[in-house]
Each structure stands twice: as C-alpha cells, then as structure tokens.
Amino acid sequence: MKGVVFTEFLAMVEDRFSLATVEEIIDRAQLPSGGVYTSVGTYPVAEMVSLVDQLAHKTGIAVPELLKAFGGHLLTRFVEGYPGFFSSHGSALDFLMAVEGHIHVEVRKLYADAELPRFLCERPSPDRLVLHYRSPRGLADLAEGLIRGCAAHYREPIELEREDLSAGRGQNVRFYIHRVAQNQSEDQSESQGGSAAGQAT
C-alpha cells in the first residue's frame, strides 16, 4: 500500500482526534516501519489494519465506520490535489464510471508500482450505477467512504446498498448506487424530521 494512504490516515486521526492519539496508536500497533511513512514509499497493508484496529480500540468507534470516514477524508484530499479529475466530470456517477479506465491510469503514471483495486461499473440507467469492487485487501468499507464522499462533493444525494460476494471478507463487493432527485431527498428528510417530532411529542 502506498505511503500516501498512511500519511493521509494519520493526518485524519490528528485532525479529528489529536496528535497524542496518533502517537498512541503508532506505539500500540508496534509497526515494523515504526510509523514513519513517505508518500511515495510502499508498506504492508497489515500496518494499516493494525493502525485502524488500534484507533477503534482507542475511540470505541467500529472499524467499518472508521474506514468509511477515512474514505470520505481521502476523497476531499483527492479533490484538493487533483481537481482536474473531478472538474472533467459532471456528476458523481460519471466520475465513478471513469475511475477504472481513466483515473487509475493517471494514478499509475504517478505511482507506477501502485496496487489498485478494480472498480468495474454498469450503468443500467442515468441515475443508477452498479459498481463492482474487487481487491484482496478487503477494504470495501473504505471504498464505500470514497463513494459517499464523491456524492457529497458533487452535492448529489444517493441511496447505496452493497452485496458482499466474498463471504463477508469485503474483497468482492457490489455497490448499488441510486442518485436521488434533490426534491425527493428533501421530502424524505422532512418526513423523517416530522416523524421524529411526532415521537418527541
């Protein structure tokens, strides 16, 4: 796994928790690298697993939720670092469709030895996308965070369901993404708010 992923993870931990938390999870994880990463280096994915596990233990937040949050963080950092990738696509679904055939091609130009997951897409309708994630690393929760972060960037409400085809290992997962009309999303929010208000009274 490329070092930039590690450096961004630790940056997220420092931003959302504290520098002391960063130092504590590195110390507790007992990493072969010592927790010293360069953005262009390559490190075992097991080190990332250890760091996330230690953060979950420290914060009480479940590992899947931490990985989803990290995916959202990574997406914002990608937008900042490579705005052209996003400005050339008009919607979240269009961008996701281009990841495998365009974005990953450009990433490999920057990091020739990068081992990237596969993102195979089908577009059954303009507002629906089936994204098939495949990776031996089993980081489908991270992929979900990236997908949700992408939708947030384009300000497009989505409904997302996932089907794990790898017996819960997160290595072979289909994401079913439905772009919801803005007024429909607002109606759902108002309905949920009304229900909550009714329960409160």
PDB file of C-alpha atoms in Angstrom:
ATOM      1  CA  MET A   1       0.000   0.000   0.000  1.00  0.00           C
ATOM      2  CA  LYS A   2       1.362   3.414  -0.968  1.00  0.00           C
ATOM      3  CA  GLY A   3       2.665   5.604   1.807  1.00  0.00           C
ATOM      4  CA  VAL A   4       0.385   8.481   0.846  1.00  0.00           C
ATOM      5  CA  VAL A   5      -2.546   6.439   2.177  1.00  0.00           C
ATOM      6  CA  PHE A   6      -0.781   6.061   5.536  1.00  0.00           C
ATOM      7  CA  THR A   7       0.188   9.712   5.773  1.00  0.00           C
ATOM      8  CA  GLU A   8      -3.374  10.770   4.991  1.00  0.00           C
ATOM      9  CA  PHE A   9      -4.779   8.350   7.549  1.00  0.00           C
ATOM     10  CA  LEU A  10      -2.542   9.743  10.271  1.00  0.00           C
ATOM     11  CA  ALA A  11      -3.412  13.292   9.186  1.00  0.00           C
ATOM     12  CA  MET A  12      -7.108  12.458   9.554  1.00  0.00           C
ATOM     13  CA  VAL A  13      -6.528  10.979  13.010  1.00  0.00           C
ATOM     14  CA  GLU A  14      -4.640  14.082  14.141  1.00  0.00           C
ATOM     15  CA  ASP A  15      -7.312  16.387  12.728  1.00  0.00           C
ATOM     16  CA  ARG A  16     -10.306  14.529  14.169  1.00  0.00           C
ATOM     17  CA  PHE A  17      -8.774  13.354  17.416  1.00  0.00           C
ATOM     18  CA  SER A  18      -5.307  14.590  18.390  1.00  0.00           C
ATOM     19  CA  LEU A  19      -1.586  14.245  17.794  1.00  0.00           C
ATOM     20  CA  ALA A  20      -1.420  12.307  21.056  1.00  0.00           C
ATOM     21  CA  THR A  21      -3.865   9.785  19.586  1.00  0.00           C
ATOM     22  CA  VAL A  22      -1.635   9.402  16.523  1.00  0.00           C
ATOM     23  CA  GLU A  23       1.385   8.732  18.699  1.00  0.00           C
ATOM     24  CA  GLU A  24      -0.533   6.295  20.895  1.00  0.00           C
ATOM     25  CA  ILE A  25      -1.906   4.136  18.082  1.00  0.00           C
ATOM     26  CA  ILE A  26       1.508   4.003  16.401  1.00  0.00           C
ATOM     27  CA  ASP A  27       3.107   2.930  19.659  1.00  0.00           C
ATOM     28  CA  ARG A  28       0.454   0.304  20.406  1.00  0.00           C
ATOM     29  CA  ALA A  29       0.483  -1.095  16.851  1.00  0.00           C
ATOM     30  CA  GLN A  30       4.208  -1.985  17.116  1.00  0.00           C
ATOM     31  CA  LEU A  31       4.755  -1.406  13.400  1.00  0.00           C
ATOM     32  CA  PRO A  32       7.840  -2.705  11.566  1.00  0.00           C
ATOM     33  CA  SER A  33       8.131   0.726   9.918  1.00  0.00           C
ATOM     34  CA  GLY A  34       7.913   2.488  13.256  1.00  0.00           C
ATOM     35  CA  GLY A  35       5.044   4.533  11.832  1.00  0.00           C
ATOM     36  CA  VAL A  36       7.399   6.602   9.678  1.00  0.00           C
ATOM     37  CA  TYR A  37       5.960   6.860   6.172  1.00  0.00           C
ATOM     38  CA  THR A  38       6.845   8.710   2.989  1.00  0.00           C
ATOM     39  CA  SER A  39       4.145   9.422   0.425  1.00  0.00           C
ATOM     40  CA  VAL A  40       5.972   7.543  -2.345  1.00  0.00           C
ATOM     41  CA  GLY A  41       7.014   4.555  -0.230  1.00  0.00           C
ATOM     42  CA  THR A  42       5.238   1.199  -0.182  1.00  0.00           C
ATOM     43  CA  TYR A  43       4.251  -0.508   3.063  1.00  0.00           C
ATOM     44  CA  PRO A  44       2.388  -3.676   4.091  1.00  0.00           C
ATOM     45  CA  VAL A  45      -1.379  -3.332   4.255  1.00  0.00           C
ATOM     46  CA  ALA A  46      -1.150  -5.165   7.591  1.00  0.00           C
ATOM     47  CA  GLU A  47       0.241  -1.954   9.090  1.00  0.00           C
ATOM     48  CA  MET A  48      -2.878  -0.050   8.061  1.00  0.00           C
ATOM     49  CA  VAL A  49      -5.053  -2.791   9.542  1.00  0.00           C
ATOM     50  CA  SER A  50      -3.133  -2.520  12.814  1.00  0.00           C
ATOM     51  CA  LEU A  51      -3.471   1.256  12.933  1.00  0.00           C
ATOM     52  CA  VAL A  52      -7.213   1.155  12.285  1.00  0.00           C
ATOM     53  CA  ASP A  53      -7.671  -1.586  14.874  1.00  0.00           C
ATOM     54  CA  GLN A  54      -5.803   0.465  17.463  1.00  0.00           C
ATOM     55  CA  LEU A  55      -7.834   3.572  16.652  1.00  0.00           C
ATOM     56  CA  ALA A  56     -11.050   1.582  17.051  1.00  0.00           C
ATOM     57  CA  HIS A  57      -9.838   0.324  20.421  1.00  0.00           C
ATOM     58  CA  LYS A  58      -8.874   3.845  21.494  1.00  0.00           C
ATOM     59  CA  THR A  59     -12.043   5.635  20.356  1.00  0.00           C
ATOM     60  CA  GLY A  60     -14.706   2.956  20.638  1.00  0.00           C
ATOM     61  CA  ILE A  61     -15.697   3.593  17.024  1.00  0.00           C
ATOM     62  CA  ALA A  62     -16.185   0.428  14.950  1.00  0.00           C
ATOM     63  CA  VAL A  63     -13.569  -0.360  12.304  1.00  0.00           C
ATOM     64  CA  PRO A  64     -16.057  -0.184   9.380  1.00  0.00           C
ATOM     65  CA  GLU A  65     -17.151   3.313  10.425  1.00  0.00           C
ATOM     66  CA  LEU A  66     -13.541   4.476  10.738  1.00  0.00           C
ATOM     67  CA  LEU A  67     -12.728   3.161   7.266  1.00  0.00           C
ATOM     68  CA  LYS A  68     -15.789   4.863   5.771  1.00  0.00           C
ATOM     69  CA  ALA A  69     -14.779   8.135   7.433  1.00  0.00           C
ATOM     70  CA  PHE A  70     -11.261   7.715   6.080  1.00  0.00           C
ATOM     71  CA  GLY A  71     -12.666   7.146   2.595  1.00  0.00           C
ATOM     72  CA  GLY A  72     -14.524  10.442   2.822  1.00  0.00           C
ATOM     73  CA  HIS A  73     -11.351  12.162   4.027  1.00  0.00           C
ATOM     74  CA  LEU A  74      -9.336  10.706   1.155  1.00  0.00           C
ATOM     75  CA  LEU A  75     -11.889  11.906  -1.369  1.00  0.00           C
ATOM     76  CA  THR A  76     -11.610  15.505  -0.179  1.00  0.00           C
ATOM     77  CA  ARG A  77      -7.816  15.259  -0.351  1.00  0.00           C
ATOM     78  CA  PHE A  78      -8.017  13.892  -3.901  1.00  0.00           C
ATOM     79  CA  VAL A  79     -10.237  16.822  -4.867  1.00  0.00           C
ATOM     80  CA  GLU A  80      -7.671  19.242  -3.437  1.00  0.00           C
ATOM     81  CA  GLY A  81      -4.711  17.505  -5.047  1.00  0.00           C
ATOM     82  CA  TYR A  82      -6.204  16.606  -8.431  1.00  0.00           C
ATOM     83  CA  PRO A  83      -9.096  18.981  -9.134  1.00  0.00           C
ATOM     84  CA  GLY A  84      -8.933  18.277 -12.864  1.00  0.00           C
ATOM     85  CA  PHE A  85     -10.023  14.688 -12.286  1.00  0.00           C
ATOM     86  CA  PHE A  86     -13.294  15.979 -10.870  1.00  0.00           C
ATOM     87  CA  SER A  87     -13.956  19.087 -12.948  1.00  0.00           C
ATOM     88  CA  SER A  88     -13.866  16.990 -16.125  1.00  0.00           C
ATOM     89  CA  HIS A  89     -16.905  15.003 -14.972  1.00  0.00           C
ATOM     90  CA  GLY A  90     -20.327  16.489 -14.386  1.00  0.00           C
ATOM     91  CA  SER A  91     -21.683  14.116 -11.783  1.00  0.00           C
ATOM     92  CA  ALA A  92     -20.689  11.576  -9.163  1.00  0.00           C
ATOM     93  CA  LEU A  93     -21.885   8.647 -11.280  1.00  0.00           C
ATOM     94  CA  ASP A  94     -19.963   9.921 -14.304  1.00  0.00           C
ATOM     95  CA  PHE A  95     -16.827  10.220 -12.183  1.00  0.00           C
ATOM     96  CA  LEU A  96     -17.211   6.736 -10.704  1.00  0.00           C
ATOM     97  CA  MET A  97     -17.701   5.310 -14.193  1.00  0.00           C
ATOM     98  CA  ALA A  98     -14.331   6.783 -15.169  1.00  0.00           C
ATOM     99  CA  VAL A  99     -12.284   5.515 -12.216  1.00  0.00           C
ATOM    100  CA  GLU A 100     -11.088   2.233 -13.726  1.00  0.00           C
ATOM    101  CA  GLY A 101     -10.480   3.373 -17.298  1.00  0.00           C
ATOM    102  CA  HIS A 102      -9.203   6.898 -16.687  1.00  0.00           C
ATOM    103  CA  ILE A 103      -8.433   7.826 -13.085  1.00  0.00           C
ATOM    104  CA  HIS A 104      -6.466   4.674 -12.275  1.00  0.00           C
ATOM    105  CA  VAL A 105      -4.488   5.079 -15.498  1.00  0.00           C
ATOM    106  CA  GLU A 106      -3.392   8.523 -14.349  1.00  0.00           C
ATOM    107  CA  VAL A 107      -2.660   7.284 -10.821  1.00  0.00           C
ATOM    108  CA  ARG A 108      -0.322   4.627 -12.227  1.00  0.00           C
ATOM    109  CA  LYS A 109       1.584   7.378 -14.026  1.00  0.00           C
ATOM    110  CA  LEU A 110       2.251   8.964 -10.630  1.00  0.00           C
ATOM    111  CA  TYR A 111       2.808   5.687  -8.733  1.00  0.00           C
ATOM    112  CA  ALA A 112       3.959   3.023 -11.176  1.00  0.00           C
ATOM    113  CA  ASP A 113       4.013   0.264  -8.548  1.00  0.00           C
ATOM    114  CA  ALA A 114       0.619   1.091  -7.038  1.00  0.00           C
ATOM    115  CA  GLU A 115      -1.609  -1.960  -6.472  1.00  0.00           C
ATOM    116  CA  LEU A 116      -5.066  -0.573  -7.109  1.00  0.00           C
ATOM    117  CA  PRO A 117      -8.457  -2.191  -6.550  1.00  0.00           C
ATOM    118  CA  ARG A 118     -10.691  -2.931  -9.513  1.00  0.00           C
ATOM    119  CA  PHE A 119     -13.798  -0.799  -9.995  1.00  0.00           C
ATOM    120  CA  LEU A 120     -15.966  -2.326 -12.711  1.00  0.00           C
ATOM    121  CA  CYS A 121     -19.160  -0.421 -13.480  1.00  0.00           C
ATOM    122  CA  GLU A 122     -22.517  -0.957 -15.128  1.00  0.00           C
ATOM    123  CA  ARG A 123     -24.947   1.903 -15.799  1.00  0.00           C
ATOM    124  CA  PRO A 124     -28.460   0.407 -16.046  1.00  0.00           C
ATOM    125  CA  SER A 125     -29.988   3.903 -16.161  1.00  0.00           C
ATOM    126  CA  PRO A 126     -28.788   7.528 -15.948  1.00  0.00           C
ATOM    127  CA  ASP A 127     -29.487   7.628 -12.201  1.00  0.00           C
ATOM    128  CA  ARG A 128     -28.275   4.142 -11.287  1.00  0.00           C
ATOM    129  CA  LEU A 129     -24.822   2.606 -11.150  1.00  0.00           C
ATOM    130  CA  VAL A 130     -23.627  -0.849 -10.176  1.00  0.00           C
ATOM    131  CA  LEU A 131     -20.008  -0.629  -9.040  1.00  0.00           C
ATOM    132  CA  HIS A 132     -18.179  -3.921  -8.561  1.00  0.00           C
ATOM    133  CA  TYR A 133     -15.230  -3.577  -6.163  1.00  0.00           C
ATOM    134  CA  ARG A 134     -12.546  -6.261  -6.161  1.00  0.00           C
ATOM    135  CA  SER A 135      -9.419  -6.274  -4.031  1.00  0.00           C
ATOM    136  CA  PRO A 136      -7.602  -8.926  -1.966  1.00  0.00           C
ATOM    137  CA  ARG A 137      -7.147  -6.267   0.718  1.00  0.00           C
ATOM    138  CA  GLY A 138     -10.826  -6.384   1.610  1.00  0.00           C
ATOM    139  CA  LEU A 139     -11.290  -2.650   2.105  1.00  0.00           C
ATOM    140  CA  ALA A 140     -14.854  -2.361   0.846  1.00  0.00           C
ATOM    141  CA  ASP A 141     -15.709  -0.049   3.746  1.00  0.00           C
ATOM    142  CA  LEU A 142     -13.011   2.352   2.557  1.00  0.00           C
ATOM    143  CA  ALA A 143     -14.447   2.128  -0.961  1.00  0.00           C
ATOM    144  CA  GLU A 144     -17.906   2.946   0.403  1.00  0.00           C
ATOM    145  CA  GLY A 145     -16.494   6.016   2.121  1.00  0.00           C
ATOM    146  CA  LEU A 146     -14.949   7.147  -1.163  1.00  0.00           C
ATOM    147  CA  ILE A 147     -18.258   6.636  -2.990  1.00  0.00           C
ATOM    148  CA  ARG A 148     -20.213   8.620  -0.397  1.00  0.00           C
ATOM    149  CA  GLY A 149     -17.528  11.309  -0.382  1.00  0.00           C
ATOM    150  CA  CYS A 150     -17.763  11.553  -4.153  1.00  0.00           C
ATOM    151  CA  ALA A 151     -21.535  12.024  -3.975  1.00  0.00           C
ATOM    152  CA  ALA A 152     -21.064  14.699  -1.306  1.00  0.00           C
ATOM    153  CA  HIS A 153     -18.506  16.515  -3.472  1.00  0.00           C
ATOM    154  CA  TYR A 154     -20.951  16.701  -6.377  1.00  0.00           C
ATOM    155  CA  ARG A 155     -23.794  17.520  -3.934  1.00  0.00           C
ATOM    156  CA  GLU A 156     -25.835  14.606  -5.187  1.00  0.00           C
ATOM    157  CA  PRO A 157     -27.954  12.653  -2.677  1.00  0.00           C
ATOM    158  CA  ILE A 158     -27.627   8.903  -3.174  1.00  0.00           C
ATOM    159  CA  GLU A 159     -29.060   5.687  -1.849  1.00  0.00           C
ATOM    160  CA  LEU A 160     -26.434   2.976  -1.540  1.00  0.00           C
ATOM    161  CA  GLU A 161     -26.757  -0.746  -0.983  1.00  0.00           C
ATOM    162  CA  ARG A 162     -23.977  -3.321  -1.022  1.00  0.00           C
ATOM    163  CA  GLU A 163     -23.760  -7.039  -1.633  1.00  0.00           C
ATOM    164  CA  ASP A 164     -20.716  -8.900  -0.366  1.00  0.00           C
ATOM    165  CA  LEU A 165     -19.850 -11.773  -2.695  1.00  0.00           C
ATOM    166  CA  SER A 166     -16.816 -12.804  -0.632  1.00  0.00           C
ATOM    167  CA  ALA A 167     -18.498 -14.244   2.460  1.00  0.00           C
ATOM    168  CA  GLY A 168     -18.120 -11.022   4.435  1.00  0.00           C
ATOM    169  CA  ARG A 169     -14.420 -10.522   3.685  1.00  0.00           C
ATOM    170  CA  GLY A 170     -15.018  -7.286   1.771  1.00  0.00           C
ATOM    171  CA  GLN A 171     -12.878  -8.434  -1.166  1.00  0.00           C
ATOM    172  CA  ASN A 172     -15.591  -8.821  -3.780  1.00  0.00           C
ATOM    173  CA  VAL A 173     -18.478  -6.408  -3.274  1.00  0.00           C
ATOM    174  CA  ARG A 174     -21.180  -4.932  -5.480  1.00  0.00           C
ATOM    175  CA  PHE A 175     -22.372  -1.433  -4.666  1.00  0.00           C
ATOM    176  CA  TYR A 176     -25.804  -0.450  -5.962  1.00  0.00           C
ATOM    177  CA  ILE A 177     -25.922   3.322  -6.222  1.00  0.00           C
ATOM    178  CA  HIS A 178     -29.100   5.278  -6.913  1.00  0.00           C
ATOM    179  CA  ARG A 179     -28.925   9.022  -7.434  1.00  0.00           C
ATOM    180  CA  VAL A 180     -31.975  10.521  -5.730  1.00  0.00           C
ATOM    181  CA  ALA A 181     -33.699  13.625  -7.050  1.00  0.00           C
ATOM    182  CA  GLN A 182     -32.994  16.605  -4.816  1.00  0.00           C
ATOM    183  CA  ASN A 183     -36.666  17.271  -4.061  1.00  0.00           C
ATOM    184  CA  GLN A 184     -37.199  13.574  -3.227  1.00  0.00           C
ATOM    185  CA  SER A 185     -34.276  13.684  -0.815  1.00  0.00           C
ATOM    186  CA  GLU A 186     -35.673  16.815   0.824  1.00  0.00           C
ATOM    187  CA  ASP A 187     -39.126  15.221   1.103  1.00  0.00           C
ATOM    188  CA  GLN A 188     -37.609  12.170   2.804  1.00  0.00           C
ATOM    189  CA  SER A 189     -35.693  14.386   5.231  1.00  0.00           C
ATOM    190  CA  GLU A 190     -38.811  16.380   6.085  1.00  0.00           C
ATOM    191  CA  SER A 191     -40.805  13.169   6.544  1.00  0.00           C
ATOM    192  CA  GLN A 192     -38.168  11.744   8.868  1.00  0.00           C
ATOM    193  CA  GLY A 193     -37.988  15.039  10.738  1.00  0.00           C
ATOM    194  CA  GLY A 194     -41.750  15.113  11.088  1.00  0.00           C
ATOM    195  CA  SER A 195     -41.793  11.563  12.413  1.00  0.00           C
ATOM    196  CA  ALA A 196     -39.101  12.404  14.937  1.00  0.00           C
ATOM    197  CA  ALA A 197     -41.017  15.486  16.028  1.00  0.00           C
ATOM    198  CA  GLY A 198     -44.165  13.439  16.409  1.00  0.00           C
ATOM    199  CA  GLN A 199     -42.375  10.872  18.537  1.00  0.00           C
ATOM    200  CA  ALA A 200     -40.878  13.630  20.678  1.00  0.00           C
ATOM    201  CA  THR A 201     -44.332  14.999  21.418  1.00  0.00           C
TER     202      THR A 201
END
